[in-house]
CSV table of C-alpha atoms and ligand atoms in Angstrom, one decimal:
chain,number,residue,atom,x,y,z
A,1,MET,CA,10.6,20.6,-13.1
A,2,SER,CA,12.4,19.9,-9.9
A,3,HIS,CA,16.1,19.3,-9.8
A,4,MET,CA,16.3,18.5,-6.1
A,5,LYS,CA,16.4,14.9,-5.1
A,6,LEU,CA,15.8,13.0,-1.9
A,7,ILE,CA,18.9,10.9,-1.7
A,8,ASP,CA,19.8,8.7,1.3
A,9,ARG,CA,23.2,7.4,2.5
A,10,HIS,CA,22.9,4.3,0.5
A,11,ASN,CA,22.4,6.2,-2.8
A,12,ARG,CA,18.7,5.4,-3.1
A,13,ILE,CA,16.5,8.2,-4.4
A,14,ALA,CA,13.1,8.5,-2.9
A,15,LYS,CA,10.6,9.2,-5.7
A,16,TYR,CA,7.5,7.5,-4.6
A,17,LEU,CA,5.4,8.8,-1.7
A,18,ARG,CA,2.7,6.7,-0.1
A,19,ILE,CA,0.1,8.8,1.6
A,20,GLY,CA,-2.2,7.2,4.2
A,21,VAL,CA,-5.3,9.4,4.2
A,22,THR,CA,-7.1,7.7,7.1
A,23,ASP,CA,-6.6,4.8,9.5
A,24,ARG,CA,-10.3,4.0,9.3
A,25,CYS,CA,-11.7,1.2,7.3
A,26,ASN,CA,-15.1,-0.5,6.5
A,27,LEU,CA,-13.5,-4.0,6.4
A,28,ARG,CA,-11.8,-5.8,9.2
A,29,CYS,CA,-9.3,-8.1,7.4
A,30,ARG,CA,-8.0,-10.5,10.0
A,31,TYR,CA,-4.3,-10.0,9.2
A,32,CYS,CA,-4.7,-6.2,9.5
A,33,MET,CA,-7.1,-5.3,12.3
A,34,PRO,CA,-9.0,-6.9,15.1
A,35,GLU,CA,-12.8,-7.1,14.9
A,36,GLU,CA,-13.3,-4.1,17.2
A,37,GLY,CA,-10.9,-2.0,15.0
A,38,ILE,CA,-7.9,-0.2,16.5
A,39,ASP,CA,-7.7,2.9,18.5
A,40,PHE,CA,-8.5,5.2,15.6
A,41,ALA,CA,-7.1,8.7,15.4
A,42,HIS,CA,-9.3,11.7,16.2
A,43,ARG,CA,-10.3,14.0,13.4
A,44,ASN,CA,-8.1,16.8,14.6
A,45,ASP,CA,-5.1,14.6,14.9
A,46,ILE,CA,-5.0,13.7,11.2
A,47,LEU,CA,-3.7,16.0,8.4
A,48,SER,CA,-6.4,18.0,6.6
A,49,TYR,CA,-6.4,18.0,2.9
A,50,GLU,CA,-4.9,21.5,2.8
A,51,GLU,CA,-2.1,20.2,5.0
A,52,ILE,CA,-1.6,17.1,2.8
A,53,ILE,CA,-1.4,19.4,-0.3
A,54,ARG,CA,1.1,21.8,1.3
A,55,ILE,CA,3.3,18.9,2.3
A,56,SER,CA,2.9,17.2,-1.1
A,57,LYS,CA,4.0,20.3,-2.9
A,58,LEU,CA,7.2,20.2,-1.0
A,59,PHE,CA,7.7,16.5,-1.9
A,60,SER,CA,7.1,17.4,-5.5
A,61,LYS,CA,9.8,20.0,-5.3
A,62,LEU,CA,12.1,17.4,-3.7
A,63,GLY,CA,11.7,15.1,-6.7
A,64,VAL,CA,8.9,12.9,-5.8
A,65,GLU,CA,7.1,11.8,-9.0
A,66,LYS,CA,4.6,9.3,-7.9
A,67,VAL,CA,2.1,9.2,-5.0
A,68,ARG,CA,-0.2,6.5,-3.8
A,69,LEU,CA,-3.2,7.1,-1.6
A,70,THR,CA,-3.7,4.3,0.9
A,71,GLY,CA,-5.0,3.9,4.4
A,72,GLY,CA,-7.1,2.5,6.1
A,73,GLU,CA,-9.5,2.6,3.2
A,74,PRO,CA,-8.9,5.9,1.3
A,75,PHE,CA,-12.5,6.0,0.0
A,76,VAL,CA,-14.0,6.1,3.5
A,77,ARG,CA,-12.5,9.6,3.9
A,78,LYS,CA,-15.0,12.3,3.1
A,79,ASP,CA,-14.5,14.3,-0.2
A,80,ILE,CA,-11.5,12.2,-1.2
A,81,ASP,CA,-12.2,13.3,-4.8
A,82,ILE,CA,-11.0,16.8,-3.9
A,83,LEU,CA,-7.7,15.5,-2.7
A,84,LEU,CA,-7.3,13.2,-5.7
A,85,SER,CA,-8.0,16.0,-8.1
A,86,SER,CA,-5.4,18.3,-6.5
A,87,LEU,CA,-2.7,15.6,-6.3
A,88,SER,CA,-3.2,14.7,-9.9
A,89,THR,CA,-2.1,18.2,-10.8
A,90,LEU,CA,1.0,17.9,-8.7
A,91,PHE,CA,2.4,14.5,-9.7
A,92,ASP,CA,2.9,12.6,-12.9
A,93,LYS,CA,1.5,9.5,-11.4
A,94,VAL,CA,-1.3,9.1,-8.9
A,95,HIS,CA,-2.1,5.5,-7.7
A,96,ILE,CA,-4.5,4.2,-5.1
A,97,THR,CA,-4.6,1.1,-3.0
A,98,THR,CA,-8.2,0.2,-2.1
A,99,ASN,CA,-10.5,-2.6,-1.0
A,100,ALA,CA,-12.8,-1.5,-3.8
A,101,THR,CA,-16.0,-1.6,-1.7
A,102,LEU,CA,-16.8,2.0,-2.3
A,103,LEU,CA,-15.5,2.4,-5.9
A,104,SER,CA,-18.7,2.6,-7.8
A,105,GLY,CA,-19.3,6.2,-7.0
A,106,TYR,CA,-15.8,7.2,-8.1
A,107,ILE,CA,-15.3,5.6,-11.4
A,108,ASP,CA,-15.9,8.8,-13.4
A,109,LEU,CA,-13.5,10.7,-11.2
A,110,LEU,CA,-10.8,8.0,-11.7
A,111,LYS,CA,-11.3,8.3,-15.4
A,112,ASN,CA,-11.2,12.1,-15.3
A,113,ILE,CA,-8.0,12.3,-13.4
A,114,ASN,CA,-6.6,9.5,-15.5
A,115,VAL,CA,-5.5,7.5,-12.5
A,116,SER,CA,-2.3,5.7,-13.3
A,117,GLY,CA,-2.9,2.7,-11.1
A,118,LEU,CA,-5.5,1.1,-8.9
A,119,ASN,CA,-4.3,-1.7,-6.7
A,120,ILE,CA,-7.3,-3.6,-5.4
A,121,SER,CA,-6.9,-5.8,-2.4
A,122,ILE,CA,-8.9,-9.1,-2.5
A,123,ASP,CA,-7.8,-12.2,-0.7
A,124,SER,CA,-10.3,-14.7,-1.9
A,125,LEU,CA,-12.4,-15.3,-5.0
A,126,ASP,CA,-14.9,-17.3,-2.8
A,127,ARG,CA,-17.7,-15.4,-1.1
A,128,ASP,CA,-17.6,-17.3,2.1
A,129,ARG,CA,-13.8,-17.2,2.5
A,130,PHE,CA,-13.9,-13.5,1.6
A,131,PHE,CA,-16.3,-13.0,4.5
A,132,MET,CA,-14.2,-15.1,6.8
A,133,ILE,CA,-11.1,-13.1,6.1
A,134,THR,CA,-12.6,-9.6,5.9
A,135,ARG,CA,-15.4,-10.2,8.5
A,136,ARG,CA,-17.7,-8.3,6.1
A,137,ASP,CA,-20.1,-9.6,3.4
A,138,SER,CA,-18.7,-7.4,0.6
A,139,PHE,CA,-17.6,-9.9,-1.9
A,140,ASP,CA,-20.2,-9.2,-4.6
A,141,VAL,CA,-19.7,-5.5,-4.5
A,142,VAL,CA,-15.9,-5.8,-4.6
A,143,MET,CA,-16.0,-8.3,-7.5
A,144,ASN,CA,-18.5,-6.2,-9.5
A,145,ASN,CA,-16.3,-3.1,-9.0
A,146,ILE,CA,-13.2,-5.0,-10.1
A,147,LEU,CA,-14.9,-6.2,-13.3
A,148,LYS,CA,-16.2,-2.7,-14.0
A,149,CYS,CA,-12.8,-1.2,-13.7
A,150,ILE,CA,-11.3,-3.8,-16.0
A,151,GLU,CA,-14.0,-3.2,-18.5
A,152,LEU,CA,-13.4,0.5,-18.4
A,153,LYS,CA,-9.7,0.0,-18.9
A,154,ILE,CA,-8.7,1.6,-15.6
A,155,PRO,CA,-5.2,0.2,-14.9
A,156,VAL,CA,-6.0,-2.4,-12.2
A,157,LYS,CA,-3.7,-4.8,-10.3
A,158,LEU,CA,-5.0,-7.2,-7.7
A,159,ASN,CA,-3.3,-7.7,-4.3
A,160,MET,CA,-3.7,-10.9,-2.4
A,161,VAL,CA,-2.1,-11.5,1.0
A,162,VAL,CA,-1.2,-15.2,1.0
A,163,MET,CA,-1.9,-17.2,4.1
A,164,LYS,CA,-1.1,-20.8,4.5
A,165,GLY,CA,-4.1,-22.9,5.2
A,166,VAL,CA,-6.4,-19.9,4.8
A,167,ASN,CA,-6.3,-18.9,1.2
A,168,ASP,CA,-3.1,-20.4,-0.3
A,169,MET,CA,-5.3,-23.0,-2.1
A,170,GLU,CA,-6.6,-20.1,-4.2
A,171,VAL,CA,-3.3,-18.8,-5.5
A,172,ILE,CA,-3.6,-20.7,-8.7
A,173,ASP,CA,-7.2,-19.5,-9.2
A,174,PHE,CA,-5.9,-15.9,-8.8
A,175,VAL,CA,-3.2,-16.5,-11.4
A,176,LYS,CA,-5.9,-17.9,-13.8
A,177,PHE,CA,-8.1,-14.9,-13.0
A,178,GLY,CA,-5.2,-12.6,-13.9
A,179,LEU,CA,-4.5,-14.5,-17.2
A,180,HIS,CA,-8.2,-14.5,-18.1
A,181,HIS,CA,-8.7,-10.8,-17.5
A,182,ASN,CA,-5.2,-9.7,-18.4
A,183,VAL,CA,-4.5,-8.1,-15.0
A,184,GLU,CA,-1.4,-8.4,-12.9
A,185,VAL,CA,-1.9,-10.3,-9.6
A,186,ARG,CA,0.4,-9.6,-6.8
A,187,PHE,CA,0.9,-12.0,-3.9
A,188,ILE,CA,2.0,-10.4,-0.6
A,189,GLU,CA,3.8,-12.1,2.2
A,190,ALA,CA,1.8,-11.7,5.4
A,191,MET,CA,3.5,-9.4,7.9
A,192,PRO,CA,2.9,-9.8,11.7
A,193,PHE,CA,1.3,-6.6,12.9
A,194,ASN,CA,1.4,-7.3,16.6
A,195,ASP,CA,2.4,-9.9,19.1
A,196,ASP,CA,-0.5,-12.3,18.8
A,197,ASP,CA,-2.3,-11.7,15.5
A,198,GLY,CA,-1.6,-15.2,14.2
A,199,ASN,CA,0.0,-14.0,11.0
A,200,ARG,CA,3.2,-15.9,11.9
A,201,ASP,CA,1.3,-19.2,11.9
A,202,VAL,CA,0.0,-18.6,8.4
A,203,TYR,CA,3.1,-17.0,6.9
A,204,MET,CA,4.1,-18.2,3.5
A,205,SER,CA,7.4,-16.9,2.0
A,206,ALA,CA,7.8,-15.3,-1.4
A,207,ALA,CA,9.9,-18.4,-2.4
A,208,GLU,CA,7.2,-20.8,-1.3
A,209,ILE,CA,4.6,-18.8,-3.2
A,210,SER,CA,6.6,-18.8,-6.5
A,211,GLN,CA,7.3,-22.6,-6.1
A,212,LEU,CA,3.6,-23.1,-5.6
A,213,ILE,CA,2.7,-21.2,-8.8
A,214,ALA,CA,5.5,-22.9,-10.8
A,215,THR,CA,4.0,-26.4,-10.1
A,216,THR,CA,0.9,-25.5,-12.1
A,217,PHE,CA,2.6,-22.9,-14.4
A,218,PRO,CA,6.1,-24.2,-15.2
A,219,SER,CA,6.7,-21.3,-17.6
A,220,LEU,CA,6.8,-19.0,-14.6
A,221,HIS,CA,9.8,-16.8,-15.3
A,222,LYS,CA,11.3,-14.2,-12.9
A,223,LEU,CA,12.2,-10.9,-14.6
A,224,ILE,CA,15.2,-8.8,-13.7
A,225,ALA,CA,14.3,-6.5,-10.7
A,226,ASP,CA,13.0,-3.2,-11.9
A,227,GLY,CA,13.3,-1.3,-8.6
A,228,SER,CA,9.7,-1.7,-7.7
A,229,SER,CA,8.4,-3.3,-4.5
A,230,SER,CA,7.6,-6.6,-6.1
A,231,ASP,CA,9.4,-9.3,-8.0
A,232,LYS,CA,7.8,-9.6,-11.4
A,233,TYR,CA,7.2,-12.9,-13.2
A,234,THR,CA,5.8,-13.8,-16.6
A,235,ILE,CA,3.7,-16.8,-17.5
A,236,HIS,CA,3.7,-17.8,-21.1
A,237,GLY,CA,5.7,-14.6,-21.6
A,238,ARG,CA,2.9,-12.4,-20.1
A,239,PRO,CA,3.7,-10.2,-17.1
A,240,ILE,CA,0.9,-11.5,-14.9
A,241,VAL,CA,2.5,-12.3,-11.5
A,242,GLY,CA,4.1,-10.1,-8.9
A,243,ILE,CA,5.3,-11.3,-5.5
A,244,ILE,CA,5.9,-8.8,-2.7
A,245,PRO,CA,8.4,-9.9,-0.1
A,246,ALA,CA,6.9,-7.7,2.5
A,247,TYR,CA,8.4,-9.8,5.3
A,248,SER,CA,11.5,-11.3,3.8
A,249,ARG,CA,12.5,-7.8,2.6
A,250,SER,CA,14.7,-8.8,-0.3
A,251,LEU,CA,14.1,-5.6,-2.3
A,252,CYS,CA,15.2,-3.0,0.3
A,253,GLY,CA,18.4,-2.2,-1.8
A,254,SER,CA,16.4,-0.5,-4.5
A,255,CYS,CA,13.7,1.0,-2.3
A,256,ASP,CA,12.4,4.4,-3.6
A,257,ARG,CA,9.5,4.6,-1.2
A,258,ILE,CA,8.7,7.0,1.6
A,259,ARG,CA,5.5,7.3,3.7
A,260,LEU,CA,3.2,9.9,5.2
A,261,THR,CA,0.8,8.6,7.8
A,262,PRO,CA,-2.7,10.0,8.4
A,263,GLN,CA,-1.3,11.6,11.5
A,264,GLY,CA,1.4,13.3,9.6
A,265,GLU,CA,4.3,11.1,10.6
A,266,PHE,CA,6.9,10.9,7.9
A,267,LEU,CA,8.4,7.4,7.7
A,268,THR,CA,11.2,6.3,5.4
A,269,CYS,CA,10.6,2.6,5.9
A,270,LEU,CA,7.6,0.3,6.3
A,271,TYR,CA,9.5,-1.1,9.3
A,272,ALA,CA,10.2,2.2,10.9
A,273,GLN,CA,8.4,2.5,14.2
A,274,SER,CA,8.6,6.3,14.3
A,275,GLY,CA,9.4,9.2,12.1
A,276,THR,CA,9.4,13.0,11.8
A,277,ASN,CA,6.2,14.6,12.9
A,278,LEU,CA,5.2,16.9,10.0
A,279,LEU,CA,1.7,17.6,11.5
A,280,THR,CA,3.1,19.6,14.3
A,281,MET,CA,5.4,21.4,11.9
A,282,VAL,CA,2.6,22.4,9.5
A,283,ARG,CA,0.5,23.6,12.4
A,284,ASP,CA,3.3,25.8,13.8
A,285,VAL,CA,3.2,29.3,12.4
A,286,ASN,CA,6.9,29.7,13.1
A,287,VAL,CA,7.8,26.8,10.9
A,288,SER,CA,8.4,27.6,7.2
A,289,ASP,CA,8.2,25.4,4.1
A,290,THR,CA,12.0,25.5,4.0
A,291,ASP,CA,12.2,24.1,7.5
A,292,ILE,CA,9.8,21.3,6.6
A,293,GLN,CA,11.8,20.6,3.5
A,294,GLN,CA,15.0,20.4,5.6
A,295,ALA,CA,13.3,18.1,8.1
A,296,ILE,CA,12.2,15.8,5.2
A,297,MET,CA,15.8,15.7,3.8
A,298,ASP,CA,17.3,15.0,7.2
A,299,SER,CA,14.9,12.1,7.8
A,300,VAL,CA,15.7,10.6,4.4
A,301,LEU,CA,19.4,10.7,5.4
A,302,GLN,CA,18.5,8.6,8.5
A,303,LYS,CA,16.9,5.9,6.3
A,304,LYS,CA,18.4,2.5,7.2
A,305,LYS,CA,19.9,0.2,4.7
A,306,SER,CA,17.1,-2.4,5.1
A,307,GLY,CA,13.9,-3.2,6.9
A,308,PHE,CA,15.9,-5.6,9.1
A,309,GLU,CA,18.0,-2.7,10.4
A,310,GLU,CA,14.9,-0.7,11.1
A,311,GLU,CA,13.3,-3.7,12.9
A,312,ALA,CA,16.5,-4.1,15.0
A,313,LEU,CA,15.7,-0.7,16.5
A,314,ILE,CA,12.4,-1.9,17.9
A,315,ASN,CA,12.5,-3.2,21.4
A,316,LYS,CA,9.9,-5.9,21.1
A,317,ASN,CA,8.9,-7.9,18.0
A,318,ALA,CA,5.7,-6.0,17.4
A,319,PHE,CA,4.6,-4.1,14.4
A,320,ARG,CA,1.9,-1.5,13.9
A,321,SER,CA,-1.3,-2.4,12.0
A,322,MET,CA,-0.8,-1.7,8.3
A,323,THR,CA,-3.9,0.5,8.6
A,324,THR,CA,-1.9,3.1,10.4
A,325,ILE,CA,1.0,3.0,7.9
A,326,GLY,CA,-0.8,2.2,4.6
A,327,GLY,CA,1.1,-1.0,3.8
B,1,LIG,N1,-7.7,-0.6,2.6
B,1,LIG,C1,-6.9,-0.6,1.5
B,1,LIG,C2,-6.6,-2.0,1.0
B,1,LIG,O1,-6.9,-2.9,1.7
B,1,LIG,O2,-6.2,-2.1,-0.2
B,1,LIG,C3,-5.5,0.1,1.6
B,1,LIG,C4,-4.8,-0.1,2.9
B,1,LIG,S1,-4.2,-1.7,3.2
B,1,LIG,C5,-3.4,-1.5,4.8
B,1,LIG,C6,-2.8,-1.8,2.1
B,1,LIG,C7,-2.4,-3.2,1.7
B,1,LIG,O3,-1.7,-3.7,2.9
B,1,LIG,C8,-3.5,-4.1,1.3
B,1,LIG,O4,-3.1,-4.8,0.1
B,1,LIG,C9,-3.5,-5.1,2.5
B,1,LIG,O5,-3.8,-6.4,2.0
B,1,LIG,C10,-2.0,-5.1,2.9
B,1,LIG,N2,-1.8,-5.5,4.3
B,1,LIG,C11,-2.5,-5.2,5.4
B,1,LIG,N3,-2.0,-5.8,6.5
B,1,LIG,C12,-1.1,-6.6,6.1
B,1,LIG,C13,-0.2,-7.6,6.7
B,1,LIG,N4,-0.2,-7.8,8.0
B,1,LIG,N5,0.7,-8.2,5.9
B,1,LIG,C14,0.8,-8.0,4.6
B,1,LIG,N6,0.0,-7.1,3.9
B,1,LIG,C15,-0.9,-6.5,4.7
B,2,LIG,FE1,-9.1,-2.3,5.7
B,2,LIG,FE2,-7.2,-2.6,3.9
B,2,LIG,FE3,-6.8,-3.3,6.5
B,2,LIG,FE4,-8.5,-4.8,5.1
B,2,LIG,S1,-6.2,-4.5,4.7
B,2,LIG,S2,-8.8,-4.0,7.2
B,2,LIG,S3,-9.4,-3.3,3.7
B,2,LIG,S4,-7.1,-1.3,5.7
């Protein structure tokens, strides 16, 4: 048991590490990446599994209890089962965020490591619209995998990025899907990821999303904040809806999240544009685990009070693609 904690200057304790294992993906969601992809990192420039494990052990010592694998699409990285198995021995909770296209080969593994949460991103329940948003014809495989996970009682949540005029007409269908299958559905505000990606035109705020749901489900009731990244709501007393104010950033005050990018950058905020480079540290024979631990603690002390303060440090109003940060 670790007694060390990663505390920042605003008394928040970082307990939840999101690990981006790759910036590559087999989908091309419009709000996340252009058709041609981004300038993907070269193999040698991303952390190896050994390096991720070494760094993860330090985070575990520093009090991190929960990790989430994300990306890019985590399951496109080769031998991801090896990493998942190791991480499950280091942390109480291992979660994964995935587009679910490649899940079918990993269901046994997810059961074996007793995965504590699988967040599946799906932005439409309609095949054609799914194709329009992701630019790939993967609706059937994704839906089959979702249903299989639900059937096998793997703890699943669905993530939908809500875009006005694109898929907001499906918000109610998603809530109904959640009620029917008894899974939480989380609605995410679309974040702009660069200057001209168009996400600003389709942006729908958390407040607008909850109003929209309440018109069909007047019993929608907001629960007291529990420190997580979403506001949670019940419908008919059931905890079915989450809304993630990714852009309006109303939950920064209780943020317990830190991030490790595929390229080994340690970020203390989704809105941070740069962080501490742990890749160069783990590859330098003169750098010890104690040095890395110190660098992590120093970074956490620099964590700003909110995502707005981080954003203010950026020169232009442009964000990196979520595929390089992991969302
Ligand atoms: N490929 C996996 C997936 O899609 O679940 C994991 C990585 S993806 C970057 C993580 C989450 O970020 C997904 O739920 C995705 O919908 C969300 N995301 C990506 N770009 C976003 C944006 N511009 N605004 C809001 N959410 C975004
Ligand atoms: Fe891939 Fe996830 Fe980005 Fe979609 S949101 S392109 S699935 S990384």
